[in-house]
Tab-separated table of C-alpha atoms in Angstrom:
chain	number	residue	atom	x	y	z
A	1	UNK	CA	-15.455	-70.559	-35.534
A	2	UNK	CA	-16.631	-72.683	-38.194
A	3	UNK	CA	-13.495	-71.131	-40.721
A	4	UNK	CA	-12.705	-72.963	-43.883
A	5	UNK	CA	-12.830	-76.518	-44.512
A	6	UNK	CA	-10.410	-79.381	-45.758
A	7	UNK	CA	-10.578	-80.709	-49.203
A	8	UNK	CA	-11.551	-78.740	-52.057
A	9	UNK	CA	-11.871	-75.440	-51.043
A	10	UNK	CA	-13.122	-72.131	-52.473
A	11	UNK	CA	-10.373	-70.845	-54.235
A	12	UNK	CA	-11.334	-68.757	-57.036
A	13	UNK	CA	-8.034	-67.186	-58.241
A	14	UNK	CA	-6.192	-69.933	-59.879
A	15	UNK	CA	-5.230	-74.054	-60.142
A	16	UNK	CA	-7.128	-77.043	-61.634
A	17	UNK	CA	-10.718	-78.012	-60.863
A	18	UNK	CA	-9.900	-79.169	-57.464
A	19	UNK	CA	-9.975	-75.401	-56.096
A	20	UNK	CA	-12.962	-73.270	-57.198
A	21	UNK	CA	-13.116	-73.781	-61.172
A	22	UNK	CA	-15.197	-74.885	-63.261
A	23	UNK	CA	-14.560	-78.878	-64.386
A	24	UNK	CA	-12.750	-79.439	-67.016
A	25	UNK	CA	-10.924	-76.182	-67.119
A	26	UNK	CA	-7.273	-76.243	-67.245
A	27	UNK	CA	-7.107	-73.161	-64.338
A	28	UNK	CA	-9.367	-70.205	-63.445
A	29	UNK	CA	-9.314	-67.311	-65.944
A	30	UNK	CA	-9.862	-69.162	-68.982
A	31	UNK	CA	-13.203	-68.245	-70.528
A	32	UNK	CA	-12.486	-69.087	-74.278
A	33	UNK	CA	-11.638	-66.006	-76.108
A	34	UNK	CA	-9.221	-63.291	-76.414
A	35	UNK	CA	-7.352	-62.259	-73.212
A	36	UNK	CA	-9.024	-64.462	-70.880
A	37	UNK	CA	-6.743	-67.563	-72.462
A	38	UNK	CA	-7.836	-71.001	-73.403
A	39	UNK	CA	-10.457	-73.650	-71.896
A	40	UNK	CA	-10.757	-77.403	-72.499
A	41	UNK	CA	-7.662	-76.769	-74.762
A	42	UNK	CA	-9.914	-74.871	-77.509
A	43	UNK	CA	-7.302	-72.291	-78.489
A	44	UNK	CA	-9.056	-68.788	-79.834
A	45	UNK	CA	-7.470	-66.700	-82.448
A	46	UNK	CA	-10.596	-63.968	-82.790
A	47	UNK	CA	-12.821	-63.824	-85.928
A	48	UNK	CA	-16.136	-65.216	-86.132
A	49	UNK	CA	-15.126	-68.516	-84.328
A	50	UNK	CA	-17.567	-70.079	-82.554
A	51	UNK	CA	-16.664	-72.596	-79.375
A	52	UNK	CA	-20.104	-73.437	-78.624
A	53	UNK	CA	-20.144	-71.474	-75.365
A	54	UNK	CA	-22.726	-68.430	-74.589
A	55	UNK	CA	-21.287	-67.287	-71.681
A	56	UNK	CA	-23.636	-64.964	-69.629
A	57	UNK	CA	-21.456	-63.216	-66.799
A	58	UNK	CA	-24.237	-62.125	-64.776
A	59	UNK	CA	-25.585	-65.569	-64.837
A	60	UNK	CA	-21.889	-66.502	-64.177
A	61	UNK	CA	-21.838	-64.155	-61.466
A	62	UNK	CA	-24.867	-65.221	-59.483
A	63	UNK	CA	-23.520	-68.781	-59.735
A	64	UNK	CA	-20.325	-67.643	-58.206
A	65	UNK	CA	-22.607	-66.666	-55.395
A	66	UNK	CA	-24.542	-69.367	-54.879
A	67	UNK	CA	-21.530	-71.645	-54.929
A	68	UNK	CA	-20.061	-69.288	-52.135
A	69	UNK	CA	-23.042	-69.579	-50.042
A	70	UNK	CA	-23.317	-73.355	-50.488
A	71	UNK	CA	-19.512	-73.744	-49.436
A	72	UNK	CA	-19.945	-71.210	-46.217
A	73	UNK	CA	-23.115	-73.640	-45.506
A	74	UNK	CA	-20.821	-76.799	-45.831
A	75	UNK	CA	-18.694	-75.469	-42.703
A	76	UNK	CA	-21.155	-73.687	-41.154
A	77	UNK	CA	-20.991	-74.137	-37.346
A	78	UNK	CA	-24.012	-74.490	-34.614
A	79	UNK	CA	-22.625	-73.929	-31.000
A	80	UNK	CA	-25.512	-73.820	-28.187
A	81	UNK	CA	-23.976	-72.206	-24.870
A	82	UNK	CA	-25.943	-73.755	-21.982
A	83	UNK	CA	-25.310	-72.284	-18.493
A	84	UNK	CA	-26.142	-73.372	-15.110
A	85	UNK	CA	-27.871	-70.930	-13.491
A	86	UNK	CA	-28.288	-72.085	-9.959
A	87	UNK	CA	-27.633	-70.369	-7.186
A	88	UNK	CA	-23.942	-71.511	-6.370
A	89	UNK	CA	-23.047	-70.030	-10.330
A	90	UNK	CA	-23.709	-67.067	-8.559
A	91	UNK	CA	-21.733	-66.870	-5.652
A	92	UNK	CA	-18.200	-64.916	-5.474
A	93	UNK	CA	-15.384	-67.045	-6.320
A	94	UNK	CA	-11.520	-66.629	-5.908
A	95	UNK	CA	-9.043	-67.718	-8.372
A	96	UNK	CA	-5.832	-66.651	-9.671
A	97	UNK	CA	-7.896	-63.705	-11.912
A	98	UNK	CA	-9.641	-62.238	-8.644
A	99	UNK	CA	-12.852	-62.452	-7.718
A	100	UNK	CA	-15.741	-63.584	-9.831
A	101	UNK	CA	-18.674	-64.964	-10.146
A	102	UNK	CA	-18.801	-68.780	-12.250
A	103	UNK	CA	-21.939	-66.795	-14.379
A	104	UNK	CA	-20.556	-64.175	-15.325
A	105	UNK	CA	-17.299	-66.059	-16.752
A	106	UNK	CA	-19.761	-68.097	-18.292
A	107	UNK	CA	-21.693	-65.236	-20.337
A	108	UNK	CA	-18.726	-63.418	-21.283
A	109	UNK	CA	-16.526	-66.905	-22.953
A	110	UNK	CA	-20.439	-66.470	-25.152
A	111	UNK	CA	-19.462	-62.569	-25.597
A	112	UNK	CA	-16.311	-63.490	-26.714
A	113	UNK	CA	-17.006	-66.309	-28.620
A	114	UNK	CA	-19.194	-64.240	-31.162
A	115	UNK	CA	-17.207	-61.667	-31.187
A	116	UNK	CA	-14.098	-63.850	-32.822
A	117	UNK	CA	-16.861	-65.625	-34.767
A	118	UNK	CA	-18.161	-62.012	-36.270
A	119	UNK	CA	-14.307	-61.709	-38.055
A	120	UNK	CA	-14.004	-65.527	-38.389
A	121	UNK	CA	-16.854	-67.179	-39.236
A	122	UNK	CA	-19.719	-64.772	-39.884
A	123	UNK	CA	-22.770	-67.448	-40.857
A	124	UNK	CA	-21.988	-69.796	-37.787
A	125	UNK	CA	-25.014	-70.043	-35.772
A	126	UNK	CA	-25.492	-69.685	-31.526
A	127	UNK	CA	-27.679	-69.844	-29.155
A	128	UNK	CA	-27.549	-68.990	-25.940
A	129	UNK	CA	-29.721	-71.791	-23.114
A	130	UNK	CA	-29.963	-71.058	-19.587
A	131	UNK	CA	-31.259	-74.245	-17.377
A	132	UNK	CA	-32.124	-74.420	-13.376
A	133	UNK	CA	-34.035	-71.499	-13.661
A	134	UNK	CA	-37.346	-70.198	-12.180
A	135	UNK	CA	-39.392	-69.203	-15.358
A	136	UNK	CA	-39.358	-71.475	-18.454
A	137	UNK	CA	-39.086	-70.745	-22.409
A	138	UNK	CA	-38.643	-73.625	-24.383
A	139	UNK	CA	-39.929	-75.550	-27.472
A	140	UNK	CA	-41.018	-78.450	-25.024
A	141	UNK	CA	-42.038	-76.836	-21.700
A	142	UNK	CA	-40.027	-78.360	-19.400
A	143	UNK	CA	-39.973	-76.472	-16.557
A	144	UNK	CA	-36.636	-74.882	-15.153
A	145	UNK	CA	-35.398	-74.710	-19.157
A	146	UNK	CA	-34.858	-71.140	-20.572
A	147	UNK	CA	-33.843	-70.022	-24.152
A	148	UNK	CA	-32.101	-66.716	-23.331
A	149	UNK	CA	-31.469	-66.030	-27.188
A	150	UNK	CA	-32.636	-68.416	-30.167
A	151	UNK	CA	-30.280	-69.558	-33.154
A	152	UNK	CA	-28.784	-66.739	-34.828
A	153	UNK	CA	-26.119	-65.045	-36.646
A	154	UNK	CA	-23.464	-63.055	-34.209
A	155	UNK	CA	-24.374	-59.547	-34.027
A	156	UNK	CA	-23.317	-56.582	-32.157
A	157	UNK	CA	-26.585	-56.321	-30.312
A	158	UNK	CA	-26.832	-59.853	-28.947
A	159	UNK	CA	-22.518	-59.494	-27.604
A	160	UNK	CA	-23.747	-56.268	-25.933
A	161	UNK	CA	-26.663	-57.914	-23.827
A	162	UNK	CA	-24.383	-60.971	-22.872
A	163	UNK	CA	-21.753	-58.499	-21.736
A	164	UNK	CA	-24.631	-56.367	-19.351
A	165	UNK	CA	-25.452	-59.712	-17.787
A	166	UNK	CA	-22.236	-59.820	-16.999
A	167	UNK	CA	-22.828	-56.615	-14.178
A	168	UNK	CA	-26.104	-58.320	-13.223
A	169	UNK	CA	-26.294	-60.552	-9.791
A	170	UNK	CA	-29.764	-62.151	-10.650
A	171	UNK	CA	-32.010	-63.239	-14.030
A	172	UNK	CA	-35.179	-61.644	-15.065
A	173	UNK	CA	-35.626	-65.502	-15.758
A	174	UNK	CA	-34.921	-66.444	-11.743
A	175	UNK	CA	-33.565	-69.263	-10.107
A	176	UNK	CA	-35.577	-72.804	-9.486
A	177	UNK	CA	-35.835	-73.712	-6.125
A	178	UNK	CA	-34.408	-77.495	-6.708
A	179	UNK	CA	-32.703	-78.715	-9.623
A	180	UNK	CA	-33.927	-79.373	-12.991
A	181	UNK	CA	-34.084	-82.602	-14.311
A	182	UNK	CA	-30.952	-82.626	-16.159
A	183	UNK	CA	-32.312	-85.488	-19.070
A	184	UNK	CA	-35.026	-82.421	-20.068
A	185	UNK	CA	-32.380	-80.367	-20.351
A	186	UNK	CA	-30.764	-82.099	-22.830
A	187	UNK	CA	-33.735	-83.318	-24.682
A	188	UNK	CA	-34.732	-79.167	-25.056
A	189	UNK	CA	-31.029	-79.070	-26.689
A	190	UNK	CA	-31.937	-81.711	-28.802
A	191	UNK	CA	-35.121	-80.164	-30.438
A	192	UNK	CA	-33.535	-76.626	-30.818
A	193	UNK	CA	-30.718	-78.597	-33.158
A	194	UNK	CA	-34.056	-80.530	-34.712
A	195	UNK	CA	-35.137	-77.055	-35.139
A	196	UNK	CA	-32.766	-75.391	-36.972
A	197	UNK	CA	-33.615	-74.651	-40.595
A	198	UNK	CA	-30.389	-73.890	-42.041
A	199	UNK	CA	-27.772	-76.669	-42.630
A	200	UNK	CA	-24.736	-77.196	-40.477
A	201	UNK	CA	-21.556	-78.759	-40.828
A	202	UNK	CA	-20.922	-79.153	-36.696
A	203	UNK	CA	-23.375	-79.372	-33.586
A	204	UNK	CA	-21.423	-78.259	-30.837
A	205	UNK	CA	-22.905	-77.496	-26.528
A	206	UNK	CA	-20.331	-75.736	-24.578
A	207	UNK	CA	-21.585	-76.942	-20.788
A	208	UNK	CA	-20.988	-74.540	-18.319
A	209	UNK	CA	-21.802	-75.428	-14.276
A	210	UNK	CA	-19.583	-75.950	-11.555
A	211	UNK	CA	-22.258	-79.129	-10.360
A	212	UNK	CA	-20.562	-82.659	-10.439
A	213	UNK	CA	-24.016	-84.142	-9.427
A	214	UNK	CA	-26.684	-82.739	-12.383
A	215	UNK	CA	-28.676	-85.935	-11.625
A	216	UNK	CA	-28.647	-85.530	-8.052
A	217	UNK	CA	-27.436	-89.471	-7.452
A	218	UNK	CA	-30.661	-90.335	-8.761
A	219	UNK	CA	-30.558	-93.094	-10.524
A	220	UNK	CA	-33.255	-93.332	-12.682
A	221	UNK	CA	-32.630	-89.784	-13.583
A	222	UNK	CA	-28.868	-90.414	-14.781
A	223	UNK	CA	-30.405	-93.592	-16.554
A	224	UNK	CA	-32.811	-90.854	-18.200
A	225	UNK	CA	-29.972	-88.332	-19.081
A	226	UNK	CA	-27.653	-91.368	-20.380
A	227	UNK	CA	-30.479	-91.454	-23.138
A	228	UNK	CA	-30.328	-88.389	-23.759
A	229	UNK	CA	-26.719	-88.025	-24.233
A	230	UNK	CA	-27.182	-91.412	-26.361
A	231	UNK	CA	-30.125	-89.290	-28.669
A	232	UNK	CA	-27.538	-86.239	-28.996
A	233	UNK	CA	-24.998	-88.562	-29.856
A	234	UNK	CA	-27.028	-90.121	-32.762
A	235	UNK	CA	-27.962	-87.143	-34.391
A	236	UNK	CA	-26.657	-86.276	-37.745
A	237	UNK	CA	-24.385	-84.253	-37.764
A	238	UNK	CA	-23.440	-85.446	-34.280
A	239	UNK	CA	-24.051	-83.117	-31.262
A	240	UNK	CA	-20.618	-83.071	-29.429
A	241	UNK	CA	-21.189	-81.468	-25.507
A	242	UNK	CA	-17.923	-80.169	-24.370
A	243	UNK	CA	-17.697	-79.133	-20.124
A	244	UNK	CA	-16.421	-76.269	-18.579
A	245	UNK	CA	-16.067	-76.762	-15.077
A	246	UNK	CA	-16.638	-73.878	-13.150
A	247	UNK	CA	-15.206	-72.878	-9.432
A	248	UNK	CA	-17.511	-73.356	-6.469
A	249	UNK	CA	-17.533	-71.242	-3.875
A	250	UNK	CA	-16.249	-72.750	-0.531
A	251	UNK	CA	-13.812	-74.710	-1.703
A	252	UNK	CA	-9.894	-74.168	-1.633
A	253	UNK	CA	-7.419	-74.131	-4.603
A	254	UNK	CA	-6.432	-77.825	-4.279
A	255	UNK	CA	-10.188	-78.503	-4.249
A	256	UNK	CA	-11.343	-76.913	-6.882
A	257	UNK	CA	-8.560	-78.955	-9.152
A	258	UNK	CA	-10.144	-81.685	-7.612
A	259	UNK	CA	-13.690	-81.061	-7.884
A	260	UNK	CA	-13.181	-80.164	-11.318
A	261	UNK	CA	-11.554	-83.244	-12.725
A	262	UNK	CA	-14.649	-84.925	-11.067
A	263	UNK	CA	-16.851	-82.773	-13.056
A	264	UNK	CA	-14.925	-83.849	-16.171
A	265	UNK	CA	-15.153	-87.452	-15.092
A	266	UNK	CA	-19.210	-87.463	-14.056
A	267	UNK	CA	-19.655	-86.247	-17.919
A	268	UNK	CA	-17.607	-88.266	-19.724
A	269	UNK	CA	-18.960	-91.213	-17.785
A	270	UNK	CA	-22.091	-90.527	-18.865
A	271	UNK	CA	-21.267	-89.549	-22.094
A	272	UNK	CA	-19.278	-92.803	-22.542
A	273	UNK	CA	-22.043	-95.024	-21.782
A	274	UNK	CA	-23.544	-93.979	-25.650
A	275	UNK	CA	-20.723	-96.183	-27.117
């Protein structure tokens, strides 16, 4: 997950006004008077002395809060999970685990993911992006683009429907008969980041397809993705896409090593070419 960030951090028990204080305190626990200690080096003895300060604590207290939200904001993560769902991410696979199906590895690393994220990082933010698919729901209407589940919070709801998709051999939302242009793809990722309301420390897409050849060796296509990988990469904060190279039925173990370094290559070729 997100978890906590360099620098100064939130640390609200003790130590100078690097951790969570309030500046120019000495330490946390000084609030002027009696048994809470000393502040600014005013020392307080009791009587009818008067520092100047009108402390409200439930003011204090809501302040407290906000600064708590504002830090969990400042290393808030975003993490879109975009999965392949073509027909080959479908087909039985064998690997040291057993057999298994590329999609259903795919949907439960999402499970997973927001289950750690629920005890790590509880305001990160995912959504979950299927693409080569028959029916289409996306903020730009390209076809063969489907937003399985918008930007949210983790939940126990949402890990519970990734998990029954993992017992499920085909997608309410179908599979497209020829493969999506892979540049829309990315340019739907962009505007769901463009989207999102809430601020985010990290932009993060966790690629999962065992396909070398999203653009199909078109050219002009892999010219058009380039661009898109190029907008991603200009976004602030940056949108980092990070592969997972699936298995692919068909081919043996010395293959599949193969095929997926190629994988690794094709994307980082065309993520290169932003520089």
């Amino acid at each position: 997950g997100g978890g906590g960030g360099g620098g100064s951090g939130y640390a609200p028990s003790s130590g100078s006004a690097g951790g969570y204080g309030f500046g120019g305190y000495s330490g946390y626990g000084g609030y002027g008077g009696g048994a809470y200690g000393s502040a600014s080096g005013v020392a307080v003895s009791g009587g009818d002395f008067d520092d100047g300060f009108d402390f409200d604590f439930a003011d204090d207290e809501d302040e407290i809060r906000r600064f708590h939200e504002q830090y969990k904001a400042s290393n808030r993560d975003s993490v879109i999970v975009l999965v392949d769902c073509a027909k080959p991410m479908f087909e039985q696979t064998f690997d040291e685990h057993g057999v298994t199906r590329p999609f259903h590895l795919a949907v439960k690393c999402a499970a997973t993911m927001l289950q750690d994220k629920i005890i790590s990082q509880d305001s990160d933010l995912m959504a979950v992006v299927f693409y080569n698919t028959k029916k289409k729901k996306n903020p730009n209407e390209h076809d063969g683009v489907y937003v399985w589940g918008e930007f949210d919070t983790p939940d126990a709801t949402r890990i519970k429907e990734l998990e029954q998709l993992c017992d499920s051999t085909t997608l309410d939302c179908g599979h497209a008969e020829q493969p999506v242009d892979f540049a829309n793809v990315l340019w739907a990722v962009a505007t769901l980041f463009q989207n999102l309301k809430p601020k985010v420390a990290t932009r993060r897409v966790f690629l999962f397809t065992n396909d070398d050849q999203p653009c199909g060796g078109n050219d002009a296509e892999k010219e058009h993705a380039r661009q898109r990988f190029a907008d991603l990469h200009d976004m602030e904060p940056r949108v980092n896409v990070e592969l997972f190279a699936m298995h692919r039925a068909g081919l043996a173990h010395r293959d599949q090593i193969r095929y997926r370094a190629l994988q690794q290559e094709q994307l980082t070729i065309e993520q290169g070419l932003r520089k």
